[in-house]
Each structure stands twice: as C-alpha cells, then as structure tokens.
Amino acid sequence: MTTNASDTMPASAPDASRIEAIIRGRMGDPFEILGPHKTDGGAMGLTVFAPDAAEVRALTPEGDEIAPLTRINPEGVFWGEMPEGFDYGTPYRLAMRAGDHSWERDDPYRFTPVLGEMDEYLVAEGRHEEIWKRLGAHPVTHEGVEGVSFAVWAPNARRVSVVGQFNAWDGRRHPLRRRFGAGLWELFVPGLAMGDLYKFEIVGAHGDLQPLKADPMSFRQEQPPATGSIVHGMHRHDWQDGDWMESRAKGSLHDKPVSIYEVHLGSWRRGADGEVLDYDTIGGLLVDYLTEMNFTHVEFMPVSEHPFTGSWGYQPVGLFAPTSRYGTPEQFAAMVDRLHQAGIGVIVDWVPAHFPSDAHGLANFDGTALYEHADPRQGFHQDWNTLIYNFGRNEVANFLRCSGTFWLDKYHIDALRVDAVASMLYLDYSRNEGEWIPNQYGGRENLDAIEFLKGTNHQVEARTPGAATIAEESTAFPGVSRPVDQGGLGFDFKWNMGWMHDSLSYIQNDPVHRKYNHHQMTFSIHYAWSENFVLPISHDEVVHGKGSLLNKMPGDRWQKFANLRAYLGFMWTHPGKKLLFMGCEFGQEREWNHDVSLDWHLLEDEKHKGAQSLVRDLNRVYRDEKALHALDCDPHGFEWVDGADDERSIFAFLRKADSGTRPALVISNMTPVVREEYHIGLPEGGDWVELLNTDDEAYGGSGVVNTGKLKSRQEECHGRSVSLSLRLPPLATVILVPDR
C-alpha cells in the first residue's frame, strides 16, 4: 500500500519526504519534523506520529483544547497549526482516540535535551568518570514531568529508537534525538517508570536494521535467557556500612591478613530441591559461614549480567547490572552491606578483556565494529570465541573504566579481580605467526591495553581510596603491581600463577618421588617479592577434567587428606595473600559443577569435617599472628631455616614482622615418615609452643603432635646457636612460636 500524503494536506504541513522517513523508520533526527515547528508562514505547527490513533488533539496541561490535529497520512501522521502565542516552550499534552478508547499523553518531542554539552565533550574525550549517571535509562522529572531519560552511544547509526511494550516494540514511535558532537542519542519519554522493559532499535551505518540491543549501561536486565533491559535507575539501598568504608579508606591491604574465599553464587549452596537461592538467602548463609571460617574476604565470580550461565559470568553483556539470576540490584547491595557489617570484605571478578558476540550485546552495536576491533586479528579471541575491546578508542576505554569504578563506588565493592590480564597485554596471546598485528614499534605488547589498565588503576585509586585491584596475570610482564608513577601497571596485587602451578605439580607426586622435585616448592621464594602476590587455588584448578583439589593428592584416603592438610598449611604460611575456591576447604571430592550445589553432606564424615576445621584455624592463626601476614609483600618477612632438605622432603622457614612481634617457625614434612627427635635451629632461645599441627586428630590426622612447652638448648643447628627437637608428623605442616 502506498502512503502518499492526503489530498487535503495543508500547504504548510511537513513535506512528504520527511513524513515518509518517519513512517518508514528512516528519520535520523526526529526533532526535525516531530513536535512543534515553525511553518513557512511563520506560525507554529505541531507534528505527531500516532499510528494507533484515529484522532489527535493538542491540550493545555489543564486539559483545555489548544487545537485539533489533522491526519495527513494514513499511517498515522497528524499535523495542525497552533494558535498565536504557542511557541517551542509552550507545555501541552496530546489527547487521542481510536474507536471507543481515548487516552492522553505527553509528547516526547516537546522537551528539551537532558544531556548537556559538557556530557558530549567528556564522552568524546574519554574522561566522563561518572558516565553511568548520564547514559542508560534514568527515571527523572524533566521540565516538571515524570518519565525516563534514555541515552546511548552509537556514533555510526542512522537512526536509534527506544522500543518496548509501551510502544508495541515499534521503532518508528520513539526515535532518539541525535547529538552530533559525540555520537550520542537521547530522548526523554514521559510517562515511563521503573520496571518498564526496553531495548534499543538501531538502523546501522549502512542502513541495515540491527538486532534489538540491550542497553550497555542498564542497571537491571531480564533474567536470562530473556535479554531485555529494565528501567531501574540507581539502586535504592540505605547503606549501614559506614564504619567499614571509613576504615577501608585509611589504608591498604598489603600489611593486613587477606584470606579470600572464592564463590560462584549459583552453586555454592542451593535449596532443598536444587533451586537457585537469591542474594538475600545467600548473603545470610555466607555471613554465618565466612565468620565461622575466619575468612577476611569473599570473592564472587563475575556478577555482571551474562547471557550464558555456562560462562560463569566471564562473558558479560551488562557491565553495570548485577545478574538477575539471584534477585534485584537492591538485594545485591544489601548482601554486600551485610558482609561489610560482619567485617568481611567483598571482591568481584571484573572482565574487561573480552565480551560475547551475542546479537543483543555490544557486538557490531551500531552496524560497525564499535566496541571491538574490526580486524579479527585484533578483535577476536580464538580461545573463547569472544570479541576484544578496542582499548585505544577513548569512548570504549572510558566505558570500561567507569564500569570498574561503578562497582567500587555504587556497590561498595572493596576490590576488583581483573580477569585474563595476560590476554590483554599481548597482541599475540594464543596466536600463531601471521595471526596478529604488531604494535607501532613492531612489538607484541598491546600498548592501548597497557595504557587502559594504567588509567583504570589510577582512576580507582583517585576515586575510591582503599579499594584494590588484583590482576590475574600469568606471564612475567614486569611491574604488574608496581605503582603507575614508578613505571608499573598500578595493580595492588597479582595472582601468583607460577607458585600455583609449581606447588600443585609437586604435591601431586607420590611422596617417594618428591625429593626429585624439591625445587618446585622453593623456587617461588626467588621471585616472591617481585610483585605483591596472592596465592590462588581458584575455580580454574578444579574444573574441565582437572579434578578436585582433594583428588589431586596421591595415595590412599588417609594420605589424600594428609597431603591436602599439609599443602594448605604450607600455603597459609608461604608469603602472599591467600585465595581458596569454595569446597576445597572441606575436601570436595567431585570436580566443580556450576549447575549443582557443593556436596555439603560430606561434612558428616570426620575427614572432611577435619579439613574444614583446619582451614578455619589456619585463617585464625594467619590473622592473629602478625608474623604470618604483615610482611607478605616484603622480603624481610621470610627467612629459610632449611630449604635444601630434598632427601627428606622437608621445608623449614621463618615468618617475621617487626622486632616486637614474635616470629613463626614453619616446618612441612612432605613424606609419610614420622621424624622423631627432629632437630631444628631457632632464631631465639626460650620456650616454644606448637601453635598448629595439620596432623592433629581434630583435623582428621594421626595425632603426632607436640604438647606442652618445647625447651630450646644451646646447641648449633642450621647455622644457628640455639635449637630444639620435636616430633615431626607425617605429611604435615607444623607452626611453632615462642611462648611469649
């Protein structure tokens, strides 16, 4: 059917080509025709597109008629000349009727912009540090009318509309105003409110209609597999963690005890029938459990909204939206608040390294490679079938930086653990020759990503004092945790992947062969202070066929648990902060499965219960004994007593703090042989006591312990003038301290 203008169209009405652009959804800037405009004769005319209406009248806000509008196109375009005195700023409403149904609404095209020129400038410069306050969907009162302000960055689009149930998902009805300065599009839609579902409909750079896009800055999204964005605005939570936040801002974590419990929210615990729990329920259970277990922090695997549950959150599309799988943004905020009030820090995994190619996400957002690189040699991750951000583009880098600081600022998150940093740093990451493009100097370093990471860490430090960033970085890239002004990337900590690989390789050996691999447990000390390290036993080590931590251990059931306990004791006393994946603390036997709960019933078995009790006590001792944590990031906090006893697979070392703090002597026996009258050199004389022994019967061990006071004597050993003898238990780690 043709849509030519009516034969009775007034001469001063809009021209047919513009009317055609509106009804065909090809109008790049709707404010050129819709709303009030001067006619050729100088009077004011009003154009309205209302395809579901048969009649339209303009009214005053009080309900008095201003003028009727004429239907000038059968597709629903109405126009009318306004009376004298009507101008661009004159408020009005629209009264509509179709059959027996009548309704009123405000016209989106009578309102002035919500975004200002400074917004455009800062977005273009990549320096809008609170971009979430301006882009996205915000319930506001604009020029006295309640509604929602929509704004999105799509510089190459020919047309952008907001669609939803409120306009029958018809992209012709609410096209956005084009802001040419920075590629922004915006529209205030009166009458909408929290809870309204929406997406953006975009006509791309080449005139092709894109798949409907979720809002990159939505604060709430539909629960997957649905993909819509939900008008929500900033979460409304009355924070009660003021003491925690004040204390956090006063210092860093480098000299504090940090023992992190890594959690996947969907599989830590589930309901009686296997149902996923919400943030409220999980938060309550976590507070009780983490308090009992003496962990200082919890780290959540990515909580940003993500379409594929099997990605565990590492392929996010909603970098400003807590996943709706477990509830609302308010519930997520309340969970963080509750943890803080219990004295537990909160870390979240943040993923700026890549994003999925799902049609509703950022991929080809405005019909071009906007967020990603166009060349797959730069813009596609072969390992994960995901896309790589264009870190060199100001607007993209700013979007990502803001997504990180947003969680720290608005959700009071204490640290970001940045995923897959190595893949960001190197242009040839997991690529063969010819599959990557060198940088401007011919090198393999991704200079744009390096500057992005530096900028992010600088922004975190400046905006959220006391908050930390932690890099998952698996190479020897220099200065990852060195300050930016000293030539580093600016992270506070780096995961010690080398320690993790070496120590797990060692502990999986049969004890009879460990003497040939002794260096795997000592080598980490050679570089232990080249970075500020976290020792990670993460989810990656207990999935994809790697088996559980318990089942990596060799030997029979007794030896498996003994090895596990000895290993955890070694880990908790080795320099570096600690991270342990959920379930490892009680000896989960099955490999981790994100679709089911951990096997909490195993705690009915004394061996599993004992392992859990050990981790609880390791956390307590680590936290209470300053020598075990205060100089984690300082070589003065460690000293070998005997690191060369490869024949007996024994490791002995001191952990120290300041001169007024008692040292801790750690001895690990990695064979199943009891060493009676084991002779060890001491840093000082006097009485010593056994603070913790992983072979204690309370932990499921054989009970080879040292009770009472251990008397030192003036007898040289390990190059020291003072020493003592003790019973060294099999496959165990022992911690001794002076009795003072």
Short mmCIF file of C-alpha atoms in Angstrom, two decimals, residues 162-359:
data_model
loop_
_atom_site.label_atom_id
_atom_site.label_comp_id
_atom_site.label_asym_id
_atom_site.label_seq_id
_atom_site.Cartn_x
_atom_site.Cartn_y
_atom_site.Cartn_z
CA VAL A 162 13.89 3.03 22.21
CA VAL A 163 11.32 0.24 21.99
CA GLY A 164 9.32 -1.75 24.48
CA GLN A 165 5.85 -2.85 25.44
CA PHE A 166 4.97 0.82 25.92
CA ASN A 167 5.15 1.38 22.13
CA ALA A 168 4.42 -2.14 20.84
CA TRP A 169 8.17 -2.57 20.11
CA ASP A 170 7.69 -0.20 17.17
CA GLY A 171 10.94 1.61 16.42
CA ARG A 172 9.16 4.34 14.48
CA ARG A 173 7.40 5.73 17.54
CA HIS A 174 10.27 6.84 19.77
CA PRO A 175 13.35 7.65 17.67
CA LEU A 176 16.00 9.41 19.71
CA ARG A 177 17.46 12.89 19.27
CA ARG A 178 20.85 12.82 17.60
CA ARG A 179 23.68 14.67 19.35
CA PHE A 180 26.25 15.08 16.61
CA GLY A 181 29.15 16.12 18.82
CA ALA A 182 29.96 12.72 20.35
CA GLY A 183 27.73 10.23 18.63
CA LEU A 184 25.17 10.25 21.45
CA TRP A 185 21.45 9.73 21.07
CA GLU A 186 18.92 10.72 23.72
CA LEU A 187 15.22 11.08 24.40
CA PHE A 188 13.06 11.88 27.40
CA VAL A 189 9.97 9.68 27.29
CA PRO A 190 7.28 10.99 29.64
CA GLY A 191 5.04 8.57 31.46
CA LEU A 192 7.50 5.68 31.66
CA ALA A 193 8.72 4.48 35.04
CA MET A 194 10.74 1.87 36.88
CA GLY A 195 10.08 -1.66 35.73
CA ASP A 196 9.38 -0.83 32.09
CA LEU A 197 11.10 -3.21 29.69
CA TYR A 198 13.07 -1.73 26.78
CA LYS A 199 15.77 -2.21 24.16
CA PHE A 200 17.34 -0.03 21.51
CA GLU A 201 16.42 -0.45 17.86
CA ILE A 202 19.26 0.72 15.64
CA VAL A 203 19.49 1.33 11.93
CA GLY A 204 23.15 0.76 11.22
CA ALA A 205 25.73 2.72 9.35
CA HIS A 206 24.79 1.06 6.06
CA GLY A 207 21.04 1.38 6.51
CA ASP A 208 20.52 -2.15 7.80
CA LEU A 209 18.32 -2.80 10.81
CA GLN A 210 20.35 -4.32 13.64
CA PRO A 211 19.10 -6.94 16.09
CA LEU A 212 17.46 -5.28 19.08
CA LYS A 213 20.18 -4.24 21.52
CA ALA A 214 20.20 -4.34 25.31
CA ASP A 215 21.29 -1.09 26.94
CA PRO A 216 25.07 -1.21 27.56
CA MET A 217 24.52 0.80 30.73
CA SER A 218 21.34 -0.68 32.09
CA PHE A 219 21.31 -1.17 35.85
CA ARG A 220 18.98 -4.15 35.60
CA GLN A 221 18.27 -6.72 32.91
CA GLU A 222 15.79 -9.51 32.42
CA GLN A 223 16.69 -12.90 33.77
CA PRO A 224 18.37 -14.99 31.04
CA PRO A 225 17.52 -16.39 28.59
CA ALA A 226 15.44 -13.22 28.18
CA THR A 227 17.61 -10.30 27.09
CA GLY A 228 15.68 -7.08 27.67
CA SER A 229 16.80 -4.14 29.76
CA ILE A 230 14.63 -2.92 32.63
CA VAL A 231 14.21 0.73 33.62
CA HIS A 232 15.56 0.82 37.14
CA GLY A 233 17.81 3.76 37.85
CA MET A 234 20.44 3.61 40.56
CA HIS A 235 19.67 1.04 43.24
CA ARG A 236 17.91 2.33 46.33
CA HIS A 237 19.68 0.96 49.38
CA ASP A 238 20.26 2.64 52.73
CA TRP A 239 23.85 1.68 53.43
CA GLN A 240 24.79 0.82 57.02
CA ASP A 241 28.48 0.04 56.48
CA GLY A 242 29.86 3.50 57.22
CA ASP A 243 32.41 2.25 59.74
CA TRP A 244 33.72 -0.31 57.27
CA MET A 245 34.02 2.20 54.42
CA GLU A 246 35.72 4.78 56.66
CA SER A 247 38.24 2.20 57.83
CA ARG A 248 38.83 0.94 54.27
CA ALA A 249 39.72 4.41 53.05
CA LYS A 250 42.50 4.79 55.62
CA GLY A 251 44.92 2.13 54.45
CA SER A 252 45.91 -0.65 52.08
CA LEU A 253 45.77 -4.43 52.30
CA HIS A 254 49.49 -5.04 51.86
CA ASP A 255 50.25 -5.39 55.57
CA LYS A 256 46.91 -6.90 56.55
CA PRO A 257 45.71 -10.51 56.63
CA VAL A 258 43.87 -11.32 53.42
CA SER A 259 42.33 -14.79 53.08
CA ILE A 260 39.80 -14.94 50.27
CA TYR A 261 37.01 -17.44 49.78
CA GLU A 262 36.13 -17.63 46.07
CA VAL A 263 32.44 -18.24 45.43
CA HIS A 264 30.21 -18.99 42.47
CA LEU A 265 26.85 -17.73 43.67
CA GLY A 266 24.80 -20.23 41.71
CA SER A 267 26.47 -23.37 43.04
CA TRP A 268 27.86 -22.62 46.50
CA ARG A 269 24.62 -23.68 48.12
CA ARG A 270 21.22 -24.45 46.63
CA GLY A 271 17.79 -25.04 48.07
CA ALA A 272 16.43 -28.39 49.22
CA ASP A 273 15.08 -29.12 45.74
CA GLY A 274 18.17 -27.83 43.93
CA GLU A 275 16.72 -24.38 43.32
CA VAL A 276 18.99 -21.35 42.96
CA LEU A 277 18.94 -19.11 46.03
CA ASP A 278 18.58 -15.34 45.97
CA TYR A 279 21.04 -12.70 47.16
CA ASP A 280 19.21 -12.33 50.49
CA THR A 281 19.42 -16.00 51.34
CA ILE A 282 22.95 -16.50 50.05
CA GLY A 283 24.11 -13.37 51.88
CA GLY A 284 22.80 -14.59 55.22
CA LEU A 285 24.35 -18.02 54.81
CA LEU A 286 27.66 -16.57 53.64
CA VAL A 287 27.95 -14.16 56.55
CA ASP A 288 27.49 -17.01 59.02
CA TYR A 289 29.86 -19.34 57.19
CA LEU A 290 32.65 -16.86 56.48
CA THR A 291 32.51 -15.59 60.06
CA GLU A 292 32.76 -19.14 61.40
CA MET A 293 35.60 -19.94 58.98
CA ASN A 294 37.55 -16.73 59.73
CA PHE A 295 37.94 -15.71 56.08
CA THR A 296 38.64 -11.99 55.70
CA HIS A 297 37.19 -11.61 52.19
CA VAL A 298 34.81 -13.26 49.78
CA GLU A 299 35.42 -13.09 46.04
CA PHE A 300 32.44 -13.51 43.75
CA MET A 301 32.97 -14.87 40.29
CA PRO A 302 31.53 -12.27 37.87
CA VAL A 303 28.21 -10.85 38.99
CA SER A 304 27.72 -8.68 35.89
CA GLU A 305 24.78 -9.81 33.78
CA HIS A 306 25.71 -12.51 31.28
CA PRO A 307 23.60 -14.47 28.80
CA PHE A 308 25.26 -17.90 29.08
CA THR A 309 25.24 -19.46 32.54
CA GLY A 310 27.99 -21.87 31.50
CA SER A 311 30.39 -18.94 31.05
CA TRP A 312 30.23 -18.48 34.87
CA GLY A 313 29.90 -14.75 34.18
CA TYR A 314 33.15 -14.40 32.24
CA GLN A 315 31.25 -13.39 29.08
CA PRO A 316 29.25 -10.39 30.36
CA VAL A 317 26.90 -8.10 28.47
CA GLY A 318 25.67 -5.93 31.36
CA LEU A 319 28.74 -4.39 32.96
CA PHE A 320 26.62 -2.14 35.20
CA ALA A 321 23.93 -4.68 36.15
CA PRO A 322 24.15 -7.36 38.87
CA THR A 323 22.86 -10.56 37.36
CA SER A 324 19.13 -11.01 37.83
CA ARG A 325 19.58 -14.76 38.37
CA TYR A 326 19.73 -14.13 42.10
CA GLY A 327 17.48 -11.11 42.54
CA THR A 328 17.43 -7.33 42.27
CA PRO A 329 20.17 -4.69 42.46
CA GLU A 330 18.83 -3.75 45.90
CA GLN A 331 19.24 -7.32 47.11
CA PHE A 332 22.80 -7.43 45.80
CA ALA A 333 23.63 -4.16 47.57
CA ALA A 334 22.07 -5.45 50.78
CA MET A 335 24.23 -8.59 50.60
CA VAL A 336 27.40 -6.51 50.27
CA ASP A 337 26.28 -4.28 53.14
CA ARG A 338 25.57 -7.30 55.32
CA LEU A 339 29.00 -8.76 54.65
CA HIS A 340 30.68 -5.46 55.49
CA GLN A 341 28.81 -5.16 58.75
CA ALA A 342 30.14 -8.61 59.63
CA GLY A 343 33.69 -7.46 58.91
CA ILE A 344 34.06 -9.31 55.60
CA GLY A 345 35.48 -7.62 52.51
CA VAL A 346 33.91 -8.17 49.09
CA ILE A 347 35.84 -8.71 45.85
CA VAL A 348 34.22 -9.19 42.46
CA ASP A 349 35.69 -10.58 39.26
CA TRP A 350 35.64 -7.90 36.56
CA VAL A 351 36.04 -8.79 32.89
CA PRO A 352 37.32 -6.02 30.57
CA ALA A 353 39.35 -8.47 28.48
CA HIS A 354 36.58 -9.67 26.18
CA PHE A 355 32.83 -9.83 25.57
CA PRO A 356 30.46 -12.26 23.86
CA SER A 357 29.20 -11.93 20.33
CA ASP A 358 25.51 -12.38 21.31
CA ALA A 359 23.31 -10.40 18.95
#
